[in-house]
Amino acid sequence: MTRRDTPTLTLADIAERLGARLVGDADRRVSGLATLREAGPDQVAFLANRAYLKDLPETRAAAVLLHPQHGETCPTARLELDNPYLGYAALSRLFDPLAGRPPAGVHPSAVVDPSASLGARVEIGPSAVIEAGVTLGDDVIIGPGSVVGADSVIGAGSRLHANATVCHGVVVGQRAILHSGCVIGGDGFGFAHDGARWHKIAQLGGVILGDDVEVGSCSSIDRGALGDTIIGHDVKIDSQVQIAHNVQIGDHSALAGCVGIAGSTRVGKHCMLGGGVGLSGHLTLCDGVQVTGMSLVTNSITEPGVYSSGTGAMKNAQWRKNAVRFKQLDDIAKRLSRLEKGRDG
Amino acid sequence: MTRRDTPTLTLADIAERLGARLVGDADRRVSGLATLREAGPDQVAFLANRAYLKDLPETRAAAVLLHPQHGETCPTARLELDNPYLGYAALSRLFDPLAGRPPAGVHPSAVVDPSASLGARVEIGPSAVIEAGVTLGDDVIIGPGSVVGADSVIGAGSRLHANATVCHGVVVGQRAILHSGCVIGGDGFGFAHDGARWHKIAQLGGVILGDDVEVGSCSSIDRGALGDTIIGHDVKIDSQVQIAHNVQIGDHSALAGCVGIAGSTRVGKHCMLGGGVGLSGHLTLCDGVQVTGMSLVTNSITEPGVYSSGTGAMKNAQWRKNAVRFKQLDDIAKRLSRLEKGRDG
Amino acid sequence: MTRRDTPTLTLADIAERLGARLVGDADRRVSGLATLREAGPDQVAFLANRAYLKDLPETRAAAVLLHPQHGETCPTARLELDNPYLGYAALSRLFDPLAGRPPAGVHPSAVVDPSASLGARVEIGPSAVIEAGVTLGDDVIIGPGSVVGADSVIGAGSRLHANATVCHGVVVGQRAILHSGCVIGGDGFGFAHDGARWHKIAQLGGVILGDDVEVGSCSSIDRGALGDTIIGHDVKIDSQVQIAHNVQIGDHSALAGCVGIAGSTRVGKHCMLGGGVGLSGHLTLCDGVQVTGMSLVTNSITEPGVYSSGTGAMKNAQWRKNAVRFKQLDDIAKRLSRLEKGRDG
């Protein structure tokens, strides 16, 4: 793979692509973006958080993307938008060095089973492997060393980065991004115990990823035991996440790094799970639930809102005393009740 | 790789292979299994949990695998077994699309060192690499992109899925299953500090996996510093698990997703660690210990039973108040004691 | 790859290379090292921890590496050093089977872009991929199946083990060790929400790893959103660790397995994070902070020292009662205050 050279755009180009109102020199050329503090005179900066308003007067940027309310205090050209953070997202994609390259085709070292079906403009990197019966949609990019297992389907415009693995019988929607080291469709963790040893339960289901799903580096989504593990549209999954068999995640939910979800749990739409959150198996979380970092959820949640568990960090010397008391907590509560009764009595 | 077509079996075939008592049409053909609710007329269902007894009268399945005590209420053919969950496991394996395929041999793009020793019917996928001195037993399957490092041994009937890595000097038993992205035998985390910087301790030990071990996607088992890291027979390890150098896990134990075990800890036989559990280093857990999800164990456990730590999830507004009080807990306990003394005095 | 045969060294050789004072037969030959208990007569043992002093009188080792204060009680030849643990580290490297091999060159199945620049004695394993514009320094080793993305730089003497992934535009310092399955430079987790759905923020920054960095199996370090994610010199990162975009880690810090660090957090120099520790985003930890295993840190830390959170493990029956009381803790504290006032009043 090659990266394309960073494109050079005029402020007029950018205003048009972002739907922004430009105040300033339309022909000025820029070749990148940066923060207000770090932007040079050939870059665009953005103001999407009031905390950085203090950096606006001193910026050296060629132009600043901001909300119209801050236009007056901008010392340089400006691109006004009602949602400058969304504008920043769009702007970042204009400068993405991986976008807009001509597809490189199928590398001679890639191994593509003759029964696979390849759409238009498909790119398959060196040492990649496409097994029997696979379907790759138009504009799919398969990174070097990646493997797509038998009979899997990768929707149009999706990309597997290097060394990603999609196992057999998996369906990936359109415009999905699967990062390096992730594994989609490994076996779920299913065994029956005979009183002495374990017997494997073959994992006969698959995994279905919706459109616009992103899966981070080294994350794993296991195949279902009987039915499928189902990830909705526009679900964003960070790195080092584990999703067990037959989990379902509703559309537009986001899972931060190191989240673990046990089998058959259903997460609603528009949920947000903080880093390291754990969900026990067979739970249901309704739409709109947020769970803060490293919380453990062992019961279903039926009401939208923010949920937490755990204790905040403190100095170890202090913590040791409190952690000992935690083990006495039920006793403390009972003794308190006894005292209260004595006082009332 | 190809998946085989789903086999079609008669109920008599299934009864014989499972050792079940068939009541119903012995010649009826089925081509899969599903839950009581979802099974169609060409599938077998099973009843292994009383919670699903309500679905039995309405099932459309061709036959139901169940305990004899529920035979009378079954509306269709039945396969009676004393342990229907074990029966489900056996049945699932009959329909496993990865089983029973003829071995595909060594793919021309695989790189196999001439000094490697290959058993009968070994299959090595595209882009896989087998280094010098490796021994692969009979019927071993090495998935595409997988690597087996110098002098490692993979026992008969074992399978590495795509993009799995076995480093040098590792011994894997028979019938092991190593899922995609897992790494067996990376260096343990060992450094000596000279007061200013770290000096690497070469990790000279290996890893030994027993027979019938399964390791999930993206899990890592590090090699020992001097002696070996040892995983017993029939140990089942889920995805995203980290096992540090010189850990020992007893036979038949099961580790759910995201477990982390620090160096030199010994886990007994028939232990079960819930998802996200952490064990500190240099501990000993006796046989028959269960630890619930996301608990941290910092002391050895000498008595079988169920262990836990942490706090359950609650609404964030409530949690914030309680978490603040946790930091005052030792003080609260002391004040309570003082009050009690005052009352008694 | 091949492993070299274990070297045979005289005690005089070892004393010289370690700078140790030898008392005993200078010509005695040894071919490995082991613990005091397990060492045989052709091995060296070491005493670096008083807990093992009891094993010294019975050791069968050819020689023992130890502090001069224990020299008198040593029953065999001895190698005296002021810091025997550092000596053990140096000794282990003398016997490292991966060191000292002649480089194997570029394997014919590796795919190296013609625009890549390769230093002297570079080794590139089978099925590895080196993309356009890459620079590999002298003595770099790229393991089988590993991928180095476009325009990345790998410093002299660094090693990627099998199936490691370095994405595009990453800079790795000298003598770095990247273990199997790790991913350096996957996209950070950045999206803007429009009220209904997510919009990707292209991750335009890179990752910079300093000299002497080690990254464990299956760990991931994400690229920066605008600026770079920066890992200092001599930082040691264990397996299954997740480092988010724009994190900075100071020189000489060590992160144990399963640590997760959220975006833009800065960790000082000489910090140590225990296994499974989580750091929230946008925090600053000063130099010299230690956090114990599985603690969650949600606020910046400005004072060196040891920090903790959570509750220790206990029997589940006891834990359930205490965990319920945790949810009442604020109420308990208020009731206690009320009682105290009643008593004082």
Coordinates of C-alpha atoms in Angstrom, one line a residue, chain C:
Chain C
M1 CA 13.6 -19.0 11.7
T2 CA 15.8 -21.3 13.6
R3 CA 16.9 -21.1 17.2
R4 CA 20.6 -21.4 17.7
D5 CA 22.0 -24.2 19.9
T6 CA 22.4 -23.3 23.5
P7 CA 25.9 -21.9 23.9
T8 CA 28.4 -23.4 26.3
L9 CA 30.3 -20.9 28.4
T10 CA 33.1 -21.2 31.0
L11 CA 32.6 -19.6 34.3
A12 CA 35.4 -17.3 33.4
D13 CA 33.5 -16.1 30.3
I14 CA 30.5 -15.4 32.4
A15 CA 32.4 -13.6 35.1
E16 CA 33.9 -11.4 32.5
R17 CA 30.7 -10.6 30.6
L18 CA 28.8 -9.8 33.8
G19 CA 31.6 -8.0 35.6
A20 CA 31.3 -10.5 38.4
R21 CA 34.0 -11.8 40.8
L22 CA 34.5 -15.5 40.3
V23 CA 35.4 -17.8 43.2
G24 CA 35.8 -21.3 41.8
D25 CA 36.9 -23.2 38.8
A26 CA 37.3 -20.7 35.9
D27 CA 37.3 -23.4 33.2
R28 CA 34.1 -25.1 34.3
R29 CA 31.7 -25.2 31.4
V30 CA 27.9 -24.5 31.7
S31 CA 25.2 -24.5 29.2
G32 CA 22.2 -22.8 30.8
L33 CA 20.7 -21.2 33.9
A34 CA 18.0 -22.3 36.3
T35 CA 16.7 -21.6 39.8
L36 CA 18.7 -22.8 42.8
R37 CA 16.3 -25.7 43.3
E38 CA 16.2 -26.9 39.7
A39 CA 19.7 -26.2 38.4
G40 CA 21.7 -29.2 37.4
P41 CA 25.5 -29.5 37.5
D42 CA 25.9 -27.9 34.0
Q43 CA 23.9 -24.8 34.9
V44 CA 24.3 -21.6 36.8
A45 CA 21.8 -20.6 39.4
F46 CA 21.3 -17.2 41.1
L47 CA 20.2 -15.8 44.4
A48 CA 18.5 -12.5 44.0
N49 CA 15.8 -12.7 46.7
R50 CA 16.3 -13.6 50.4
A51 CA 13.2 -15.8 50.2
Y52 CA 15.3 -18.4 48.3
L53 CA 18.3 -18.3 50.6
K54 CA 17.1 -21.5 52.1
D55 CA 17.7 -23.3 48.8
L56 CA 21.3 -22.2 48.6
P57 CA 23.0 -25.0 50.7
E58 CA 21.3 -27.8 48.7
T59 CA 21.9 -26.4 45.2
R60 CA 23.4 -28.7 42.6
A61 CA 24.3 -25.8 40.3
A62 CA 27.8 -25.5 38.8
A63 CA 28.0 -22.0 40.2
V64 CA 25.7 -19.4 41.9
L65 CA 25.4 -15.7 41.0
L66 CA 24.9 -13.9 44.3
H67 CA 25.7 -10.9 46.5
P68 CA 29.1 -11.1 48.2
Q69 CA 27.3 -11.2 51.6
H70 CA 26.1 -14.7 50.8
G71 CA 29.3 -15.9 49.4
E72 CA 30.4 -17.8 52.5
T73 CA 27.3 -20.1 52.6
C74 CA 27.6 -21.0 48.9
P75 CA 28.4 -24.8 48.5
T76 CA 29.8 -24.4 45.0
A77 CA 31.6 -22.0 42.7
R78 CA 30.2 -18.4 42.9
L79 CA 29.9 -15.3 40.9
E80 CA 29.7 -12.3 43.1
L81 CA 27.9 -9.1 42.1
D82 CA 26.4 -6.2 44.0
N83 CA 23.1 -6.5 42.1
P84 CA 22.5 -10.2 41.4
Y85 CA 19.1 -9.6 39.9
L86 CA 20.6 -7.4 37.2
G87 CA 23.3 -10.1 36.8
Y88 CA 20.5 -12.7 36.2
A89 CA 19.1 -10.4 33.5
A90 CA 22.5 -10.2 31.8
L91 CA 23.1 -14.0 32.2
S92 CA 19.7 -14.8 30.7
R93 CA 20.5 -12.9 27.6
L94 CA 23.8 -14.8 27.2
F95 CA 21.6 -17.9 26.8
D96 CA 18.9 -16.4 24.7
P97 CA 18.3 -18.9 21.8
L98 CA 17.1 -16.1 19.6
A99 CA 20.2 -14.0 20.0
G100 CA 23.4 -14.3 18.1
R101 CA 22.0 -16.1 15.1
P102 CA 23.3 -15.0 11.7
P103 CA 20.6 -13.0 9.9
A104 CA 18.5 -15.0 7.5
G105 CA 18.1 -12.3 4.9
V106 CA 14.9 -11.6 3.0
H107 CA 12.8 -14.7 2.5
P108 CA 11.6 -15.1 -1.1
S109 CA 8.0 -15.2 0.0
A110 CA 8.2 -11.8 1.7
V111 CA 6.8 -8.9 -0.3
V112 CA 9.0 -5.8 0.0
D113 CA 8.0 -2.7 -1.9
P114 CA 10.8 -1.6 -4.2
S115 CA 10.7 1.9 -2.6
A116 CA 11.5 0.5 0.9
S117 CA 14.9 1.2 2.3
L118 CA 16.6 -1.7 4.0
G119 CA 19.7 -1.4 6.3
A120 CA 22.5 -3.9 6.7
R121 CA 21.8 -7.4 7.9
V122 CA 18.0 -7.0 7.8
E123 CA 16.1 -10.2 8.1
I124 CA 12.5 -10.4 6.8
G125 CA 10.6 -13.6 7.4
P126 CA 8.2 -15.6 5.1
S127 CA 4.9 -14.0 4.1
A128 CA 5.9 -10.7 5.7
V129 CA 5.0 -7.5 3.9
I130 CA 6.9 -4.2 3.8
E131 CA 4.9 -1.4 2.2
A132 CA 6.0 1.6 0.1
G133 CA 8.4 4.1 1.6
V134 CA 9.3 2.0 4.7
T135 CA 12.7 2.4 6.2
L136 CA 14.2 -0.5 8.2
G137 CA 17.4 0.2 10.1
D138 CA 20.4 -2.1 10.4
D139 CA 19.9 -5.4 12.0
V140 CA 16.1 -5.1 12.0
I141 CA 14.3 -8.5 12.1
I142 CA 10.8 -8.7 10.8
G143 CA 9.0 -12.0 11.8
P144 CA 6.9 -14.2 9.5
G145 CA 3.6 -12.7 8.6
S146 CA 4.3 -9.3 10.0
V147 CA 3.4 -6.2 8.1
V148 CA 5.0 -2.8 8.2
G149 CA 2.8 -0.1 6.7
A150 CA 3.6 2.7 4.2
D151 CA 6.3 5.2 5.2
S152 CA 6.9 3.7 8.6
V153 CA 10.4 3.7 10.1
I154 CA 11.8 0.8 12.2
G155 CA 15.0 1.8 14.1
A156 CA 18.2 -0.2 14.1
G157 CA 18.3 -3.5 16.0
S158 CA 14.5 -3.6 16.5
R159 CA 12.5 -6.8 16.1
L160 CA 9.0 -7.6 15.1
H161 CA 8.0 -11.1 16.1
A162 CA 5.6 -13.2 13.9
N163 CA 2.3 -11.6 12.9
A164 CA 2.9 -8.2 14.4
T165 CA 1.5 -5.2 12.6
V166 CA 2.9 -1.7 12.3
C167 CA 0.5 0.5 10.4
H168 CA 1.4 3.4 8.1
G169 CA 3.3 6.4 9.3
V170 CA 4.6 5.0 12.5
V171 CA 8.1 5.6 13.9
V172 CA 9.7 2.9 16.0
G173 CA 13.0 3.6 17.8
Q174 CA 16.1 1.4 18.1
R175 CA 16.2 -1.9 19.8
A176 CA 12.5 -2.1 20.2
I177 CA 10.8 -5.5 20.5
L178 CA 7.2 -5.9 19.2
H179 CA 5.6 -9.2 20.1
S180 CA 3.2 -11.3 18.0
G181 CA -0.2 -10.0 17.4
C182 CA 0.5 -6.4 18.6
V183 CA -0.8 -3.6 16.5
I184 CA 0.9 -0.2 16.4
G185 CA -0.9 2.6 14.7
G186 CA -4.5 1.4 14.3
D187 CA -7.0 4.2 14.2
G188 CA -7.9 6.0 17.4
F189 CA -11.5 6.0 18.4
G190 CA -12.8 9.3 17.2
F191 CA -16.3 10.1 15.9
A192 CA -18.5 13.1 15.9
H193 CA -22.2 12.6 16.6
D194 CA -24.8 14.6 14.6
G195 CA -27.7 13.8 17.0
A196 CA -28.6 10.7 15.1
R197 CA -25.5 8.9 13.9
W198 CA -21.7 8.9 14.1
H199 CA -19.2 10.5 11.6
K200 CA -15.7 9.2 11.5
I201 CA -12.9 11.5 12.4
A202 CA -9.9 10.5 10.3
Q203 CA -7.0 9.8 12.5
L204 CA -4.2 11.8 10.9
G205 CA -1.5 11.5 13.6
G206 CA 0.9 8.7 14.0
V207 CA 2.6 6.8 16.7
I208 CA 6.2 7.3 17.9
L209 CA 7.9 4.6 20.0
G210 CA 11.2 5.6 21.7
D211 CA 14.3 3.4 21.9
D212 CA 14.2 0.2 23.9
V213 CA 10.5 0.0 24.0
E214 CA 8.9 -3.4 24.3
V215 CA 5.2 -4.1 23.4
G216 CA 3.6 -7.4 24.4
S217 CA 1.5 -9.9 22.5
C218 CA -1.8 -8.7 21.3
S219 CA -1.4 -5.2 22.6
S220 CA -2.6 -2.2 20.6
I221 CA -1.3 1.4 20.5
D222 CA -3.6 3.7 18.5
R223 CA -2.4 6.5 16.2
G224 CA -3.2 10.1 17.2
A225 CA -6.1 12.1 15.9
L226 CA -4.0 15.1 14.9
G227 CA -0.7 14.9 16.8
D228 CA 1.0 11.7 17.6
T229 CA 0.7 9.1 20.3
I230 CA 4.1 9.1 22.0
I231 CA 5.7 6.3 23.9
G232 CA 9.0 7.4 25.6
H233 CA 12.3 5.6 25.7
D234 CA 12.6 2.3 27.7
V235 CA 8.9 2.0 28.2
K236 CA 7.9 -1.6 28.8
I237 CA 4.4 -2.6 27.8
D238 CA 3.0 -6.1 28.6
S239 CA 0.4 -8.2 26.7
Q240 CA -3.2 -7.2 26.0
V241 CA -2.6 -3.5 26.7
Q242 CA -4.7 -0.8 25.0
I243 CA -3.2 2.7 24.5
A244 CA -5.6 5.2 22.9
H245 CA -4.9 8.1 20.6
N246 CA -2.7 10.9 21.7
V247 CA -1.7 9.2 24.9
Q248 CA 1.9 10.1 26.1
I249 CA 3.9 7.7 28.3
G250 CA 7.1 9.0 29.9
D251 CA 10.5 7.3 29.7
H252 CA 11.1 4.1 31.8
S253 CA 7.5 3.5 32.7
A254 CA 6.1 0.0 32.8
L255 CA 2.6 -1.2 32.1
A256 CA 1.5 -4.6 33.1
G257 CA -1.0 -6.8 31.2
C258 CA -4.5 -5.7 30.3
V259 CA -3.9 -2.0 31.1
G260 CA -6.2 0.4 29.2
I261 CA -5.5 4.1 28.8
A262 CA -8.0 6.4 27.3
G263 CA -7.3 9.2 24.9
S264 CA -4.9 12.1 25.5
T265 CA -3.9 11.0 29.0
R266 CA -0.3 11.7 29.9
V267 CA 1.6 9.3 32.1
G268 CA 4.9 10.5 33.7
K269 CA 8.3 8.9 33.8
H270 CA 9.1 6.0 36.0
C271 CA 5.4 5.1 36.5
M272 CA 4.2 1.6 37.0
L273 CA 0.7 0.5 36.2
G274 CA -0.4 -2.9 37.6
G275 CA -2.4 -5.4 35.6
G276 CA -5.8 -4.3 34.3
V277 CA -5.4 -0.7 35.5
G278 CA -7.7 1.7 33.7
L279 CA -6.9 5.4 33.2
S280 CA -9.7 7.8 32.0
G281 CA -9.0 10.2 29.2
H282 CA -7.4 13.7 29.4
L283 CA -5.6 13.0 32.8
T284 CA -2.1 13.7 33.8
L285 CA -0.1 11.4 36.1
C286 CA 3.1 12.9 37.4
D287 CA 6.4 11.0 37.4
G288 CA 6.8 8.2 39.9
V289 CA 3.1 7.1 40.2
Q290 CA 2.3 3.5 40.9
V291 CA -1.2 2.2 40.5
T292 CA -2.1 -1.3 41.9
G293 CA -3.9 -3.9 39.8
M294 CA -7.3 -3.3 38.3
S295 CA -7.6 0.2 39.8
L296 CA -9.6 2.8 37.9
V297 CA -8.1 6.3 37.9
T298 CA -10.5 9.1 36.9
N299 CA -8.6 12.1 38.2
S300 CA -5.2 13.4 37.5
I301 CA -2.5 12.5 40.1
T302 CA 0.0 15.2 41.0
E303 CA 1.9 13.4 43.8
P304 CA 4.2 10.4 43.4
G305 CA 3.1 7.3 45.4
V306 CA 1.0 4.2 45.3
Y307 CA -2.7 4.5 44.4
S308 CA -5.5 1.9 44.4
S309 CA -9.3 1.4 44.0
G310 CA -11.7 -1.4 44.3
T311 CA -12.4 -3.9 47.0
G312 CA -10.5 -7.1 47.8
A313 CA -12.1 -10.5 47.0
M314 CA -14.0 -12.3 49.6
K315 CA -16.4 -15.3 49.7
N316 CA -19.4 -14.6 47.5
A317 CA -21.9 -15.0 50.3
Q318 CA -20.2 -12.4 52.4
W319 CA -19.6 -10.2 49.4
R320 CA -23.3 -10.1 48.4
K321 CA -24.3 -8.7 51.7
N322 CA -21.5 -6.1 51.7
A323 CA -22.2 -5.1 48.1
V324 CA -25.8 -4.4 48.9
R325 CA -24.7 -2.2 51.8
F326 CA -22.4 -0.3 49.5
K327 CA -25.5 0.9 47.7
Q328 CA -26.7 2.3 51.0
L329 CA -23.4 3.8 52.1
D330 CA -24.3 7.4 51.7
D331 CA -27.4 6.8 53.8
I332 CA -25.4 4.9 56.4
A333 CA -23.0 7.8 56.7
K334 CA -25.9 10.3 57.1
R335 CA -27.6 8.2 59.7
L336 CA -24.3 7.9 61.6
S337 CA -23.9 11.7 61.6
R338 CA -27.4 12.1 62.9
L339 CA -26.8 9.7 65.8
E340 CA -23.6 11.6 66.6
K341 CA -25.4 14.9 66.8
G342 CA -28.1 13.4 69.0
R343 CA -25.5 12.2 71.4
D344 CA -23.6 15.4 71.5
G345 CA -26.8 17.4 71.7

